[in-house]
Coordinates of C-alpha atoms and ligand atoms in Angstrom, one line a residue:
M1395 CA 61.6 191.1 188.1
S1396 CA 63.3 192.1 184.9
G1397 CA 65.0 189.0 183.5
V1398 CA 63.0 186.4 181.6
L1399 CA 63.7 183.6 184.1
D1400 CA 62.6 185.8 187.0
R1401 CA 59.4 186.6 185.0
L1402 CA 58.9 182.9 184.3
I1403 CA 59.1 182.0 188.0
H1404 CA 56.9 184.9 189.0
E1405 CA 54.2 184.1 186.3
L1406 CA 54.2 180.4 187.4
S1407 CA 53.7 181.2 191.1
A1408 CA 51.1 183.9 190.2
G1409 CA 49.3 181.4 188.2
A1410 CA 49.6 183.2 185.0
L1411 CA 51.5 180.3 183.5
Q1412 CA 50.9 176.8 184.1
V1413 CA 52.7 173.5 183.9
I1414 CA 50.8 170.7 182.1
D1415 CA 51.9 167.1 182.6
L1416 CA 51.8 165.3 179.1
S1417 CA 52.9 162.0 180.7
R1418 CA 50.9 158.9 181.3
P1419 CA 51.5 156.8 184.5
L1420 CA 54.3 154.1 184.0
G1421 CA 53.6 150.9 185.7
P1422 CA 52.7 147.2 185.2
E1423 CA 49.2 148.4 183.6
T1424 CA 51.1 150.4 181.0
A1425 CA 50.2 149.1 177.4
V1426 CA 53.1 148.4 175.2
I1427 CA 53.4 148.1 171.4
E1428 CA 52.6 144.6 170.0
L1429 CA 54.9 143.6 167.1
P1430 CA 54.0 140.7 165.0
P1431 CA 56.3 137.5 164.9
P1432 CA 59.1 137.1 164.2
F1433 CA 59.9 140.4 165.7
A1434 CA 61.1 140.5 169.4
P1435 CA 58.3 141.7 171.8
S1436 CA 58.3 144.7 173.9
P1437 CA 58.6 143.4 177.5
G1438 CA 56.2 145.6 179.4
V1439 CA 56.9 147.0 182.8
T1440 CA 57.8 145.0 186.0
V1441 CA 58.4 146.4 189.4
E1442 CA 60.1 144.4 192.2
E1443 CA 60.7 145.5 195.8
I1444 CA 64.3 145.8 196.8
S1445 CA 63.2 146.7 200.3
H1446 CA 60.0 148.2 202.0
Y1447 CA 61.0 149.3 205.5
D1448 CA 61.7 145.8 206.3
E1449 CA 64.7 143.6 207.0
R1450 CA 65.9 144.2 203.5
G1451 CA 66.1 147.9 204.4
P1452 CA 64.5 149.0 207.7
A1453 CA 64.3 152.7 206.9
W1454 CA 64.0 152.7 203.2
Y1455 CA 61.7 151.6 200.3
W1456 CA 62.9 151.2 196.7
N1457 CA 62.1 149.1 193.6
R1458 CA 63.9 147.4 190.8
L1459 CA 62.5 148.3 187.5
A1460 CA 62.5 146.6 184.1
F1461 CA 61.0 147.7 180.8
G1462 CA 61.8 148.3 177.2
E1463 CA 63.2 151.7 176.2
H1464 CA 60.0 152.4 174.2
T1465 CA 57.4 152.0 177.0
G1466 CA 54.7 154.4 178.1
T1467 CA 55.2 158.1 177.6
H1468 CA 58.5 158.0 175.9
F1469 CA 61.2 159.7 173.8
D1470 CA 62.4 158.2 170.4
A1471 CA 66.1 158.9 169.6
P1472 CA 67.4 158.9 166.0
I1473 CA 69.5 155.9 166.8
H1474 CA 66.2 153.8 167.2
W1475 CA 65.8 153.5 163.6
I1476 CA 68.4 152.1 161.1
T1477 CA 68.1 155.3 159.1
G1478 CA 69.5 157.3 161.9
R1479 CA 72.2 154.8 163.1
E1480 CA 75.1 156.6 161.6
L1481 CA 74.2 160.1 162.6
P1482 CA 76.3 162.2 165.1
D1483 CA 74.7 162.7 168.6
N1484 CA 71.9 160.4 167.8
A1485 CA 71.5 158.6 171.2
C1486 CA 69.9 159.5 174.5
D1487 CA 73.3 160.3 176.2
T1488 CA 74.8 162.2 173.3
I1489 CA 71.8 164.5 172.2
P1490 CA 72.7 168.1 173.2
A1491 CA 70.3 169.0 176.1
D1492 CA 69.1 172.1 174.5
R1493 CA 67.2 170.1 172.1
F1494 CA 65.0 168.8 174.9
L1495 CA 63.1 172.1 174.9
G1496 CA 60.9 173.5 172.1
T1497 CA 57.9 175.2 171.2
A1498 CA 54.9 173.2 170.4
C1499 CA 52.5 173.4 167.5
V1500 CA 49.2 171.3 168.3
L1501 CA 47.2 170.0 165.3
D1502 CA 43.8 168.8 166.4
V1503 CA 42.3 166.0 164.3
T1504 CA 40.2 164.7 167.2
A1505 CA 37.0 164.9 165.2
E1506 CA 38.4 163.1 162.1
V1507 CA 39.7 160.2 164.3
A1508 CA 36.5 159.8 166.1
T1509 CA 35.0 158.5 162.8
D1510 CA 38.2 156.9 161.4
P1511 CA 40.7 155.3 163.8
D1512 CA 43.2 154.9 160.7
F1513 CA 43.1 158.7 160.0
L1514 CA 46.3 160.2 158.7
L1515 CA 47.4 163.7 158.8
V1516 CA 48.1 164.9 155.1
P1517 CA 50.0 167.9 153.9
P1518 CA 46.8 170.0 153.1
L1519 CA 45.8 169.8 156.6
I1520 CA 49.1 171.1 157.8
E1521 CA 48.9 174.0 155.2
A1522 CA 45.4 174.7 156.5
W1523 CA 46.6 174.8 160.1
E1524 CA 49.4 177.2 159.0
S1525 CA 46.9 179.6 157.4
D1526 CA 45.1 179.9 160.8
H1527 CA 48.2 179.8 163.1
G1528 CA 51.3 180.7 161.1
R1529 CA 54.1 178.7 159.6
I1530 CA 55.5 175.8 161.7
P1531 CA 58.8 177.2 162.9
A1532 CA 62.0 175.2 162.6
G1533 CA 62.8 173.4 165.8
A1534 CA 59.1 173.1 166.8
W1535 CA 57.6 170.0 168.3
V1536 CA 54.6 169.0 166.1
L1537 CA 52.0 167.4 168.3
L1538 CA 49.2 165.4 166.8
R1539 CA 46.1 165.7 169.0
T1540 CA 43.7 162.8 168.3
G1541 CA 41.9 162.2 171.6
W1542 CA 43.4 158.6 171.6
S1543 CA 44.8 159.2 175.2
E1544 CA 41.1 158.9 176.4
R1545 CA 41.4 155.2 175.5
T1546 CA 42.4 154.0 179.0
D1547 CA 41.4 150.4 178.4
P1548 CA 44.7 148.8 176.9
A1549 CA 42.8 146.8 174.3
A1550 CA 41.2 150.0 173.0
F1551 CA 44.3 151.9 173.2
L1552 CA 46.2 149.3 171.2
N1553 CA 43.1 148.6 168.9
V1554 CA 44.7 145.4 167.3
G1555 CA 42.5 143.6 164.8
E1556 CA 43.1 140.5 162.8
D1557 CA 44.9 142.7 160.2
G1558 CA 47.1 144.4 162.8
P1559 CA 46.7 147.6 164.9
H1560 CA 44.4 150.5 163.8
S1561 CA 45.4 153.9 165.3
P1562 CA 45.9 157.3 163.6
G1563 CA 49.2 158.9 162.5
F1564 CA 51.0 160.8 159.7
H1565 CA 50.9 160.2 156.0
P1566 CA 54.3 159.7 154.6
A1567 CA 54.0 163.1 152.7
A1568 CA 53.2 164.9 155.8
V1569 CA 56.3 163.4 157.5
E1570 CA 58.5 164.5 154.5
L1571 CA 57.0 168.0 154.6
L1572 CA 57.5 168.4 158.4
A1573 CA 61.1 167.0 158.4
R1574 CA 62.4 168.5 155.3
E1575 CA 60.5 171.8 154.6
R1576 CA 59.8 172.7 158.2
D1577 CA 62.8 171.2 159.9
V1578 CA 60.9 170.4 163.0
L1579 CA 62.4 169.1 166.2
G1580 CA 60.1 165.9 166.1
L1581 CA 56.7 164.5 166.2
G1582 CA 54.5 163.8 169.3
V1583 CA 51.5 161.6 169.4
E1584 CA 48.9 160.2 171.8
T1585 CA 49.3 156.7 170.5
V1586 CA 51.7 153.9 171.4
G1587 CA 54.2 154.9 168.8
T1588 CA 54.7 157.9 166.4
D1589 CA 53.6 155.8 163.4
A1590 CA 50.1 154.9 162.5
G1591 CA 48.8 151.4 163.4
Q1592 CA 48.9 150.3 159.8
A1593 CA 52.3 152.1 159.0
G1594 CA 54.2 148.8 158.4
S1595 CA 52.6 148.7 155.0
F1596 CA 53.2 152.2 154.1
E1597 CA 55.8 153.4 151.6
P1598 CA 58.3 153.8 153.2
P1599 CA 57.2 151.6 156.0
F1600 CA 56.9 153.3 159.4
P1601 CA 57.5 156.8 157.9
A1602 CA 57.5 158.6 161.2
H1603 CA 60.4 156.6 162.2
T1604 CA 62.2 156.1 158.9
I1605 CA 62.1 159.6 157.7
M1606 CA 62.1 161.6 161.0
H1607 CA 65.0 159.7 162.6
G1608 CA 66.9 159.6 159.2
A1609 CA 66.7 163.3 159.4
G1610 CA 68.1 163.4 163.0
K1611 CA 64.6 164.2 164.5
F1612 CA 62.9 162.9 167.5
G1613 CA 59.7 161.2 168.5
L1614 CA 57.3 161.4 171.5
A1615 CA 54.6 158.6 172.0
S1616 CA 51.8 158.0 174.4
L1617 CA 51.3 161.7 175.4
C1618 CA 48.1 162.8 177.1
N1619 CA 46.5 166.2 178.0
L1620 CA 47.0 167.6 174.5
D1621 CA 43.6 169.0 174.8
R1622 CA 45.1 171.5 177.5
L1623 CA 47.5 173.0 175.1
P1624 CA 47.0 176.1 172.9
P1625 CA 47.6 175.5 169.1
T1626 CA 50.8 177.6 169.5
G1627 CA 52.9 179.2 172.2
A1628 CA 53.3 176.3 174.7
I1629 CA 57.0 175.3 175.6
L1630 CA 57.5 171.6 175.6
I1631 CA 60.2 169.9 177.9
A1632 CA 60.8 166.3 177.0
A1633 CA 64.1 164.8 178.3
P1634 CA 65.0 161.1 178.1
L1635 CA 67.1 159.4 180.7
K1636 CA 70.7 159.7 179.9
I1637 CA 71.0 156.0 178.9
V1638 CA 74.4 155.2 177.2
N1639 CA 73.6 154.3 173.7
G1640 CA 69.9 154.7 174.5
S1641 CA 67.4 154.4 171.7
G1642 CA 64.7 155.9 173.8
S1643 CA 63.5 156.3 177.2
P1644 CA 60.3 156.9 179.2
A1645 CA 60.2 160.5 179.9
R1646 CA 58.2 163.0 182.0
V1647 CA 57.0 165.4 179.3
L1648 CA 55.8 168.8 180.5
A1649 CA 54.4 171.7 178.8
I1650 CA 54.4 175.5 180.0
V1651 CA 51.4 177.3 178.8
P1652 CA 49.6 180.6 179.5
A1653 CA 46.7 180.0 182.0
Ligands
23J2369 C1 60.0 149.1 167.7 C2 59.5 148.6 166.4 C3 58.7 149.3 165.7 C4 58.1 150.3 166.2 C5 58.4 150.9 167.5 C6 59.4 150.3 168.1 C7 57.8 152.0 168.0 O1 56.7 152.5 167.6 C8 58.5 153.0 169.1 O2 58.0 153.0 170.2 O3 59.5 153.6 168.7 S1 56.9 151.2 165.2
MN2370 MN1 59.4 154.6 170.5

């Protein structure tokens, strides 16, 4: 029991470390982002049986799946956004696999979001978090805990009004700080996308996509169970399918935490 990997397995089986599933179920009920016309819509999930222990396959059951790359709990690759289109190793199949693991910094704005669904994380709140927990290290995932994953009803989760969706996210200055001065691995959120609902009218539009992906960084959307993570110290595993030229992928996102 000397090596770090032996200790990891021992502590997992002894219950000193736990695996937390940060992924939501992926199925026909999964709510997908609603983009206004003239933009092409996200298609949602369809599941079609290929066989079910029947004449189509007497001893096997399997399904044909269809969905957009950005569906449910999913990973955003830099190639998703025009700002990241020319970067090296910017797609699901070319990102080096060691970048699918990182430490997680969890910033809790649940109380603020409870009274303001359009709440945005701003730089002073990042600095306040750092004075409590230490500087966000390079290569860390920054996870925004909002409580939004408790909205299991699709309409409440998307929260679309006449003036578009209302959901929390990051102020452009916060994204700039995290991308350029902290050199994070990426941003993770409980909402349908990494940008706030109203972010289409920000400057720049969709800063969590425009700035992060332009800097070669990633996104994770529709996470859950962030309330089960410590502010620091969790290890996150978030690997997209190895889709050739993929802009993103549903992912099983896991965290390893002290029990
Ligand atoms: C496509 C267009 C705009 C946005 C998105 C997708 C996402 O949020 C996403 O899932 O990456 S804002
Ligand atoms: Mn996405």
